[in-house]
PDB file of C-alpha atoms in Angstrom:
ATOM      1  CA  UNK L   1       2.279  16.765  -2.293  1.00  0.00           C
ATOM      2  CA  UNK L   2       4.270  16.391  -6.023  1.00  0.00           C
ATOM      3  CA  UNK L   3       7.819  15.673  -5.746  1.00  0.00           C
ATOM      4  CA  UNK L   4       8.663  18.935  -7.347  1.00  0.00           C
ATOM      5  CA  UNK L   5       6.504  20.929  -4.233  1.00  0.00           C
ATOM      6  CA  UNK L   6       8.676  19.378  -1.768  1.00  0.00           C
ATOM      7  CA  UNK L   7      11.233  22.277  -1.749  1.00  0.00           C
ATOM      8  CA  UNK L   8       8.550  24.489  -0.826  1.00  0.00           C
ATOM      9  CA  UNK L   9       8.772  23.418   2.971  1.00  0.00           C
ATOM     10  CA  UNK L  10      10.737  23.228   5.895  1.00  0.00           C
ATOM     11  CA  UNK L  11      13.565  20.306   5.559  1.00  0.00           C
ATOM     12  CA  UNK L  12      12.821  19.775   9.000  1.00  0.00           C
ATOM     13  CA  UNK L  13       9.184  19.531   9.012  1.00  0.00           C
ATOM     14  CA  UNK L  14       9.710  17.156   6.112  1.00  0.00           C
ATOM     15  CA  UNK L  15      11.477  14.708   7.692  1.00  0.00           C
ATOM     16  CA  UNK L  16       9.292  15.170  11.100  1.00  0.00           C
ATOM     17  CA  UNK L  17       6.623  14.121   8.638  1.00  0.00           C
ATOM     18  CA  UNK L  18       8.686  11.354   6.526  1.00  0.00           C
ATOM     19  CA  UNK L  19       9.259   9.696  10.233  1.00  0.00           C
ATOM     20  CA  UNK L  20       5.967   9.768  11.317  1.00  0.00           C
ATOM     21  CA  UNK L  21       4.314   8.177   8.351  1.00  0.00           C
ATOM     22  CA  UNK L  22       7.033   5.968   8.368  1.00  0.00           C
ATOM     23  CA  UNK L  23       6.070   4.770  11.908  1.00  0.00           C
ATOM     24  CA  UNK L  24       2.006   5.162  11.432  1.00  0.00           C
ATOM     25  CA  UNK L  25       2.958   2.886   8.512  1.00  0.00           C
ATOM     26  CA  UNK L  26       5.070   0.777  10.200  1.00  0.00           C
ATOM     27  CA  UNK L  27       2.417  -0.027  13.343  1.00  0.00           C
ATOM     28  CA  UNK L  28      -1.140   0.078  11.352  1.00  0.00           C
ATOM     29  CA  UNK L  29      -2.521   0.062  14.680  1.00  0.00           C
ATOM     30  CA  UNK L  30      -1.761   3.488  14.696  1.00  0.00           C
ATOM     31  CA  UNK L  31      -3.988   4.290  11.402  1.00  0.00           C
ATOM     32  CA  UNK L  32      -6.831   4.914  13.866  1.00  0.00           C
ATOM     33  CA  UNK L  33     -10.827   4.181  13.501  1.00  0.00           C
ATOM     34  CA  UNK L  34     -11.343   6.791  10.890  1.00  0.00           C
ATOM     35  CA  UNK L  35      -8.566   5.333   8.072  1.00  0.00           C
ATOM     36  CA  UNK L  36      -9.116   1.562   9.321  1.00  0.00           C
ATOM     37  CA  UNK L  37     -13.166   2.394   8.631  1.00  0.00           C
ATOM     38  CA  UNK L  38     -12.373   3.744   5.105  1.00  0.00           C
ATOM     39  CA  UNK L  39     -10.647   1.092   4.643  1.00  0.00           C
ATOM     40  CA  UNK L  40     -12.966  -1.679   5.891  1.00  0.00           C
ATOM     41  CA  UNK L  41     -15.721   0.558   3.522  1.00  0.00           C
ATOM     42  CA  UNK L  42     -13.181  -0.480   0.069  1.00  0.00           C
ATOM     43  CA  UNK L  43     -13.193  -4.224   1.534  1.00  0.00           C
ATOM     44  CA  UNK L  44     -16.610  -4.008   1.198  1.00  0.00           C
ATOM     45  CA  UNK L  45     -16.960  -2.839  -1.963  1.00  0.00           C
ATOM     46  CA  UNK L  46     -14.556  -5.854  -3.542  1.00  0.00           C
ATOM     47  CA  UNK L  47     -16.539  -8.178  -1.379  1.00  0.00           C
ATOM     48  CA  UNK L  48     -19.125  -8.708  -3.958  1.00  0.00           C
ATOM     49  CA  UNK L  49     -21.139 -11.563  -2.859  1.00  0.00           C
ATOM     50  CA  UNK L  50     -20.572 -10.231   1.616  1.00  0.00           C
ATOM     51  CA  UNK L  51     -18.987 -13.137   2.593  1.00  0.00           C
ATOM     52  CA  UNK L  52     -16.708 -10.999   5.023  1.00  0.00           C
ATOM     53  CA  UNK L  53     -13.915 -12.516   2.727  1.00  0.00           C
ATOM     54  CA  UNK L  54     -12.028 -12.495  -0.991  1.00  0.00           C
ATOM     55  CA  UNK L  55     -12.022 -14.661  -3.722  1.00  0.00           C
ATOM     56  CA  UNK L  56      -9.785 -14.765  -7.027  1.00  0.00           C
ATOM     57  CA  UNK L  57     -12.893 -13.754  -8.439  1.00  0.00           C
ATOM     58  CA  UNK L  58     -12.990 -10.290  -6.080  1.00  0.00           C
ATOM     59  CA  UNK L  59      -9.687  -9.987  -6.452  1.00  0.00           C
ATOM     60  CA  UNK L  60      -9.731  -9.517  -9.853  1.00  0.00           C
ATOM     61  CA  UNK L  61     -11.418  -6.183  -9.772  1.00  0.00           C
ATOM     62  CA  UNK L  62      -9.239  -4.909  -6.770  1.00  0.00           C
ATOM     63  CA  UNK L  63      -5.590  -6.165  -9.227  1.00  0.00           C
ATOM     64  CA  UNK L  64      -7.441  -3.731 -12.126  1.00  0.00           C
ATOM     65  CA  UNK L  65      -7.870  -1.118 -10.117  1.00  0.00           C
ATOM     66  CA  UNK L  66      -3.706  -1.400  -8.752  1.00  0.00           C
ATOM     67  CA  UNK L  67      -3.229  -1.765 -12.045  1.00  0.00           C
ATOM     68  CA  UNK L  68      -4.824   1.527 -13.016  1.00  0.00           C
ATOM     69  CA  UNK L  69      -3.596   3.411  -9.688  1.00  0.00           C
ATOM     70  CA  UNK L  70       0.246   2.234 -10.943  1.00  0.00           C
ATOM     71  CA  UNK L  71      -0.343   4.105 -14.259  1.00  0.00           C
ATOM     72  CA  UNK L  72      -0.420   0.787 -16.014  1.00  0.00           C
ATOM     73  CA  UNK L  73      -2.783   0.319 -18.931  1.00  0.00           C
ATOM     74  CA  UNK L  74      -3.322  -2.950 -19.685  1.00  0.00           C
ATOM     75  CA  UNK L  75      -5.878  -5.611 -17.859  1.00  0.00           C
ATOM     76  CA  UNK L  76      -4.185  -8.043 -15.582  1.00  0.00           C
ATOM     77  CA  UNK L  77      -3.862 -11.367 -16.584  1.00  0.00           C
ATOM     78  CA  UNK L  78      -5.084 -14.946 -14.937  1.00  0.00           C
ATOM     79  CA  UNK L  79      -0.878 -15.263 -14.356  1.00  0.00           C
ATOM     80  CA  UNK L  80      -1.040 -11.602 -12.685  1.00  0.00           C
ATOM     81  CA  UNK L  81      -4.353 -12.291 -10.645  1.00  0.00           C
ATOM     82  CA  UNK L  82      -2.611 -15.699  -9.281  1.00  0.00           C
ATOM     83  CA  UNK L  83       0.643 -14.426  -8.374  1.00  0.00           C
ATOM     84  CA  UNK L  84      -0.718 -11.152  -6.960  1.00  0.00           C
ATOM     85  CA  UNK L  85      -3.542 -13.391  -4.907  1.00  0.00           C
ATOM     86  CA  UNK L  86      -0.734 -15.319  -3.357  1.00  0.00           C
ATOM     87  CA  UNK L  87       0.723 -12.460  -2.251  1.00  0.00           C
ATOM     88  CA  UNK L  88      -1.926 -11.057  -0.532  1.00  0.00           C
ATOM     89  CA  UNK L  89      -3.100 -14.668   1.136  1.00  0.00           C
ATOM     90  CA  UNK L  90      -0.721 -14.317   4.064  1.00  0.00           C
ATOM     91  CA  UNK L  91      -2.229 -17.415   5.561  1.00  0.00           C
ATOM     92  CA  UNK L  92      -2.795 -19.972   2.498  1.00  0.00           C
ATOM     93  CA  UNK L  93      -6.377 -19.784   3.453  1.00  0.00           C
ATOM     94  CA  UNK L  94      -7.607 -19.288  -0.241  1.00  0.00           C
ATOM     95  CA  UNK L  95      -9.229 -16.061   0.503  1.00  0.00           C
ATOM     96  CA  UNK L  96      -9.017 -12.828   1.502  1.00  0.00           C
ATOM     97  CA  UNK L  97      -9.810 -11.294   4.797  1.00  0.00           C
ATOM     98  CA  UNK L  98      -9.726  -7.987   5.999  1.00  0.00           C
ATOM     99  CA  UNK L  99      -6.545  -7.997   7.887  1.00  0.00           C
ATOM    100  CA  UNK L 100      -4.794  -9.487   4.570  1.00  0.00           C
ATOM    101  CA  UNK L 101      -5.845  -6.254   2.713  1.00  0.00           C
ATOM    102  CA  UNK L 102      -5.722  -3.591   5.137  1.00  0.00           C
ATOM    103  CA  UNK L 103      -1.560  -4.768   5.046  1.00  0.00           C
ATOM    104  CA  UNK L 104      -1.759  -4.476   1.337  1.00  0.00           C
ATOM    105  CA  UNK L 105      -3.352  -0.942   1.906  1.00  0.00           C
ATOM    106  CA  UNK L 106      -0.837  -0.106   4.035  1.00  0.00           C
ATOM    107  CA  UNK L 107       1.781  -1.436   1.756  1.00  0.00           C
ATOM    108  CA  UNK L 108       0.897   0.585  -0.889  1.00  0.00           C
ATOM    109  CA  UNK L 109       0.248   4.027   0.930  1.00  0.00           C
ATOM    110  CA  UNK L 110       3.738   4.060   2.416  1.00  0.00           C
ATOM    111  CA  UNK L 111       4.940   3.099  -0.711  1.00  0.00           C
ATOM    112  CA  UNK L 112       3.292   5.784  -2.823  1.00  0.00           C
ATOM    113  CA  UNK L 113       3.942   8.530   0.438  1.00  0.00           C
ATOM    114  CA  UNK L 114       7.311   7.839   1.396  1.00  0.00           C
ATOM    115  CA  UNK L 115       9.360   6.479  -1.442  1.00  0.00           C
ATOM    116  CA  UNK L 116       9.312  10.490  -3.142  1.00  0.00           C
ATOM    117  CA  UNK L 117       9.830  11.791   0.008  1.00  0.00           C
ATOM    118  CA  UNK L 118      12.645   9.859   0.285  1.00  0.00           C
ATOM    119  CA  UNK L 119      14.225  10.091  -3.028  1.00  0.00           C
ATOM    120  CA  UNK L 120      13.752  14.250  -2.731  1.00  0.00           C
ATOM    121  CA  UNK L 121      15.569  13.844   0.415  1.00  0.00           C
ATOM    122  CA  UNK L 122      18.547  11.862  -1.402  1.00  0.00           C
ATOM    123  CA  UNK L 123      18.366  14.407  -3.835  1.00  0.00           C
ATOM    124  CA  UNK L 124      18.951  17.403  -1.264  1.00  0.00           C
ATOM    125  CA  UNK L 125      22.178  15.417  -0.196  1.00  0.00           C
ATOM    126  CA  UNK L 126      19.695  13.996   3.096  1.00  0.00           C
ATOM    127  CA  UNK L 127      21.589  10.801   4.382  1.00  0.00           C
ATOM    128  CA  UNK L 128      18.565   9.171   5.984  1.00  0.00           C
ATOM    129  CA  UNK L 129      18.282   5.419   6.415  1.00  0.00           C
ATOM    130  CA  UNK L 130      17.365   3.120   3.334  1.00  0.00           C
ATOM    131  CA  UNK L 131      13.501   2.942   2.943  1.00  0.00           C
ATOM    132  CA  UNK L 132      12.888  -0.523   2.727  1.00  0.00           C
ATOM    133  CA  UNK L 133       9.086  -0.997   2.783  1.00  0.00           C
ATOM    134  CA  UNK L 134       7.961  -4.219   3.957  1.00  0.00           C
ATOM    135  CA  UNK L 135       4.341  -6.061   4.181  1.00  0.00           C
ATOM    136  CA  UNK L 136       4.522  -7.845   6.560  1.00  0.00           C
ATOM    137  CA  UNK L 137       8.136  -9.443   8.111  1.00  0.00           C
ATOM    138  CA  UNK L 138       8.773 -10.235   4.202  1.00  0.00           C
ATOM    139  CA  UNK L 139      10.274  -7.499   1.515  1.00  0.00           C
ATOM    140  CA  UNK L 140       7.785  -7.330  -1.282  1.00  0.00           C
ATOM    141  CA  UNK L 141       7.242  -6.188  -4.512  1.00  0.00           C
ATOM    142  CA  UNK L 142       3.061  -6.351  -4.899  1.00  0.00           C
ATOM    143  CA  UNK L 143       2.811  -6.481  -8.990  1.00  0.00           C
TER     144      UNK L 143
END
């Protein structure tokens, strides 16, 4: 749904929806088998070598493609690929695992569903509480 198509429904049954991402997003134990599967398939396909786990290396490809996704043009840099693998290596471990990027999934999908909704909403005069979008218990901006 474009920004612009949002007037087209019911401002109630736009903020039913803006809530309930909002807590699927919030709890991704909520995302149920079918999203947590497609998501476990992407892992897989930046897990080049099927170690069950990342590396700077893998990561590399999965920073291009946010990159691309985020309308940006140009390739990340090593600087980029470091700061962005730190980010994502909730545990220091040096890699990767699947629970690290299903939270960065997550991260980004409520970020990319709710922050329009929300701004239309401000728009329309809609006091609702702030967004802040969190990954984890930490506020971040992922590059």
């Amino acid at each position: 749904m474009a920004l612009q198509d949002y007037h087209k429904y019911d401002t109630e049954f736009l903020v039913q929806q803006y809530e309930s991402i909002n807590a699927m997003y919030d709890n991704p134990e909520l995302l149920g088998e079918s999203h947590v599967a497609t998501m476990r398939r992407a892992f897989q396909s930046y897990d080049k070598d099927g170690n069950g786990v990342l590396d700077k290396y893998e990561v590399q490809d999965l920073l291009t493609n946010h990159f691309k996704e985020s309308g940006r043009t140009k390739k990340p840099k090593q600087a980029d690929i470091e700061e962005f693998f730190a980010q994502l290596d909730d545990d220091h471990s040096q890699e990767i695992d699947f629970e690290e990027f299903k939270l960065f999934l997550v991260f980004n999908m409520k970020k990319r569903l709710l922050e329009p909704l929300h701004d239309y909403f401000s728009e329309c005069g809609l006091n609702l509480e702030p967004l802040i979008i969190k990954k984890g218990e930490e506020e971040k901006d992922l590059i």
